[in-house]
Each structure stands twice: as structure tokens, then as C-alpha cells.
Coordinates of C-alpha atoms in Angstrom, one line a residue:
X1 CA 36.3 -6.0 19.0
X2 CA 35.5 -4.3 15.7
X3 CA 32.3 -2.0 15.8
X4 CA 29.5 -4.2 14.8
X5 CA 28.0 -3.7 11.0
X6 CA 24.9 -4.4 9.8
X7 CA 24.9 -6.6 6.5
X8 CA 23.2 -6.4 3.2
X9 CA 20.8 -9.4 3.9
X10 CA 20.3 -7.9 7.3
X11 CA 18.9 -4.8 6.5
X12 CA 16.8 -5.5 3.5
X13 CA 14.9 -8.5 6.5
X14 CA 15.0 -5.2 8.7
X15 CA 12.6 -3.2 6.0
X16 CA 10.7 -6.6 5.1
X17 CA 9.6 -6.9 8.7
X18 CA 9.2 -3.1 9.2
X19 CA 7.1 -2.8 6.2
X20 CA 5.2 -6.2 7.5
X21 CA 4.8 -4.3 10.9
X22 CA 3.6 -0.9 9.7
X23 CA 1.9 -1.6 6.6
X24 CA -1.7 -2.5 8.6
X25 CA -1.3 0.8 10.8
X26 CA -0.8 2.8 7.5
X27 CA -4.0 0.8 5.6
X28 CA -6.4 1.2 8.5
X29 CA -5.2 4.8 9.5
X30 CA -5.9 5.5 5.7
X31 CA -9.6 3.2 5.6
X32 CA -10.6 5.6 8.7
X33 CA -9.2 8.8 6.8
X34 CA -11.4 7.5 3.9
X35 CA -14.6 7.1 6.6
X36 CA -13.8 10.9 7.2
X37 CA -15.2 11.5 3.7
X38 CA -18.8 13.0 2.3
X39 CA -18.7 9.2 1.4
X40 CA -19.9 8.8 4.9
X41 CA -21.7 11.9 6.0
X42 CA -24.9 10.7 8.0
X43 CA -27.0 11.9 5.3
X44 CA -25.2 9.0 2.9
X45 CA -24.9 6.6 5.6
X46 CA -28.7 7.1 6.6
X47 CA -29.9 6.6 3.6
X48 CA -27.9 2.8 3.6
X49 CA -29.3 2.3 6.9
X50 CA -32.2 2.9 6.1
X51 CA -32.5 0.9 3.2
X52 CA -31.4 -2.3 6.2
X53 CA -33.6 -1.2 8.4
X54 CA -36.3 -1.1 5.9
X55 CA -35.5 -4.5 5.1
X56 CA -34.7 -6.4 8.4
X57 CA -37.8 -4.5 10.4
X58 CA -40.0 -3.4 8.2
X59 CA -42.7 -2.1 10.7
X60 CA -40.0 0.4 12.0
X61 CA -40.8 4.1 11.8
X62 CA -38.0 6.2 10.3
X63 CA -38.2 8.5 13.6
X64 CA -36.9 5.3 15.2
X65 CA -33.9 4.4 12.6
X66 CA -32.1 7.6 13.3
X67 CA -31.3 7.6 16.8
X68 CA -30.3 3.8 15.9
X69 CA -28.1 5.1 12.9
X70 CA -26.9 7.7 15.4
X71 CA -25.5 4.8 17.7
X72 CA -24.2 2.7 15.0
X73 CA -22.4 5.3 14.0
X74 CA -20.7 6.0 17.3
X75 CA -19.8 2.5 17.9
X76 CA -18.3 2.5 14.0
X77 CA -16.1 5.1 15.5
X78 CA -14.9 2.9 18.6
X79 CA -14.2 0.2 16.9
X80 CA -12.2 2.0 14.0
X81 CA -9.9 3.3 17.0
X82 CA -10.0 0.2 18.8
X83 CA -8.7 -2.1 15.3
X84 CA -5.7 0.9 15.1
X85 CA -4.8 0.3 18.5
X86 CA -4.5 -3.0 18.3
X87 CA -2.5 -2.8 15.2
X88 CA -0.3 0.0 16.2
X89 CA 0.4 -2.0 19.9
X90 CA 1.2 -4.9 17.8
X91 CA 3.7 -3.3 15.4
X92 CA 5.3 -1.5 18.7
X93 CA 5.7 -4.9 20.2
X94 CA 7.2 -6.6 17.3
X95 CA 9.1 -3.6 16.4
X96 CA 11.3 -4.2 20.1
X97 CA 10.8 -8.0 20.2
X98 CA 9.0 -7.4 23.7
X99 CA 5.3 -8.8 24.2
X100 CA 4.6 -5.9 26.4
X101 CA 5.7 -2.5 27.9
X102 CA 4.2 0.3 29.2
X103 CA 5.8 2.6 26.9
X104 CA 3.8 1.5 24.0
X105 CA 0.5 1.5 25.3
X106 CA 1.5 5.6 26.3
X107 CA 2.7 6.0 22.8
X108 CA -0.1 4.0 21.3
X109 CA -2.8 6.1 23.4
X110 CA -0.7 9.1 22.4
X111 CA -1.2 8.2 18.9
X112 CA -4.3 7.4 18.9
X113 CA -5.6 10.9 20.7
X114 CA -3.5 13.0 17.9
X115 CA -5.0 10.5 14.9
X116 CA -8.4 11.2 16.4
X117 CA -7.7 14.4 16.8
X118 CA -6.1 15.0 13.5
X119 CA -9.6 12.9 12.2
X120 CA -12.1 15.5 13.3
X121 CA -9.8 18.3 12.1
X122 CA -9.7 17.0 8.5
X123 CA -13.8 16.0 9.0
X124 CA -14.1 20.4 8.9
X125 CA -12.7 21.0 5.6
X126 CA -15.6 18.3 4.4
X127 CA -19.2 20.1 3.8
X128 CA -21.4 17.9 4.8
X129 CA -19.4 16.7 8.0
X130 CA -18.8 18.6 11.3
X131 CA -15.7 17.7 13.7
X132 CA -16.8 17.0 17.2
X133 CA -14.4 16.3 20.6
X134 CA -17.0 14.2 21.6
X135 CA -16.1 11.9 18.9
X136 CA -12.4 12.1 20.2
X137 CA -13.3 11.2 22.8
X138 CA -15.7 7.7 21.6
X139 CA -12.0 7.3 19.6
X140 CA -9.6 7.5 22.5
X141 CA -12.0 4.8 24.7
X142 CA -11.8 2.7 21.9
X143 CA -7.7 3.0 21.7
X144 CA -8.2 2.3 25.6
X145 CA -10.1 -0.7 24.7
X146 CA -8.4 -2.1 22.6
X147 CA -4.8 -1.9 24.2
X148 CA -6.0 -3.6 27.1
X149 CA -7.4 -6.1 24.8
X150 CA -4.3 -6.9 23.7
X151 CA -2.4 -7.1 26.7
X152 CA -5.6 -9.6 28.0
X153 CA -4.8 -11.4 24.8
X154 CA -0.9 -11.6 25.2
X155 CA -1.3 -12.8 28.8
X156 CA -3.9 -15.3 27.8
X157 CA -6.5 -14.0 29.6
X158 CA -8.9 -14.1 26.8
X159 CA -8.0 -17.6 25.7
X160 CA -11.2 -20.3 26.3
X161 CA -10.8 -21.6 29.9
X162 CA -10.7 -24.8 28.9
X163 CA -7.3 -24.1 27.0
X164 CA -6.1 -22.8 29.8
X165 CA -6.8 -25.7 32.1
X166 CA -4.6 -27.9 29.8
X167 CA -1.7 -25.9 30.2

């Protein structure tokens, strides 16, 4: 048999879906390198929450809004990590044409811990930010969390019961 070649129309569907694949990872890895910003320095952010908080409960005291704003901000760090492991997972899978292997939840962790990582290093060349492995680690539970939301979600775990029944 002649060795097998790849044509023209082949390859240019193999970037299209590449590209279609990778493109999400790339925006969201670049939103969360934007969050990493003086942009979003607690002092920045505090003042927007407080402006919310203001608004929404307006017989709060401010010593009450910043442990809140403190917590809000740690659970905008899980669920940053937790979107980019879904989308990385997802561009694994469709890269192999395989719903689900081990492999790329271990690569997806693995690439989640050195973004995170990688996060906190840039966050100490910003002034008014300060890197923290405590904030890693919020980043790598919510890469756990959200790979084992998408295999849930593959195996139809998290469909409604009722769909489930039916089948």
C-alpha cells in the first residue's frame, strides 16, 4: 500500500477544528491573565464591591464588606480555573476523538497547576498585587472541580433525572 498522505482539504479542516478547539483555552487563559492586572487589585475591586454592596444592603458596615469581598474574590479564582479546565478537557477530548481518558485529566491538572502557578508569578511584577500559593492552590481545586464536572457531564450524570428515566 502506498504510505498514506494527508490532502489539501484535509489539513486546512485539521487547523479549522484545531483552532475551533484551542481558541476558548487561549481567550480564557488570556481573560484570567488580564484579572492578574492592577485592573483588579483588591483595592479596585473593593471599591466596585463596595459600591454593590452599598446598593443591595445598604445597612451593611464597610468592616463587614471586606471579609465578603475577600471571599468573592476567592471563589472568582475557583471558578476562573474551573471554566479553563473545562475548556482545556474539552479541547483534549476533541483533539483525540475520545469522550474520556485519564491522560487528559493528568495533563489538564498538569496544566492547570503551571497556569496557576505561572498566574501568581506574573501577579509579582504587578505593584499593587502580591502572588500567593494559597491562591494556587483555590486554582488547582477548581481545575479538580471542574474536570470531574465534565466527566459527570459526559457520563450523564448531571443530566435532570427525569431525562434519564426516558432513556
Amino acid at each position: 500500500m502506498p504510505p498514506r498522505t494527508i490532502r489539501p482539504a484535509d489539513r486546512r479542516h485539521h487547523w479549522k477544528t484545531r483552532i475551533k478547539n484551542w481558541l476558548p483555552v487561549c481567550l480564557w487563559a488570556s481573560l484570567i491573565f488580564f484579572f492578574s492586572t492592577d485592573h483588579f487589585s483588591f483595592y479596585n475591586t473593593a471599591q466596585f464591591f463596595g459600591l454593590v454592596f452599598s446598593w443591595l444592603l445598604p445597612a451593611i458596615p464597610t468592616e463587614d464588606v471586606l471579609p465578603v469581598h475577600g471571599a468573592m474574590r476567592k471563589v472568582g479564582h475557583w471558578a476562573e480555573y474551573f471554566v479553563l479546565a473545562v475548556l482545556v478537557l474539552r479541547a483534549l477530548s476533541n483533539e483525540t476523538g475520545k469522550k474520556w481518558e485519564l491522560r487528559h485529566a493528568a495533563l489538564t491538572l498538569v496544566f492547570i497547576f503551571v497556569y496557576a502557578l505561572s498566574d501568581e508569578l506574573h501577579q509579582t511584577f504587578v505593584p499593587s498585587r502580591t502572588a500567593s500559593f494559597g491562591d494556587v492552590m483555590i486554582d488547582v481545586l477548581g481545575g479538580i472541580c471542574g474536570i470531574f464536572w465534565m466527566v459527570w457531564y459526559r457520563r450523564g450524570i448531571l443530566t435532570p433525572l427525569p431525562a434519564r428515566i426516558r432513556e
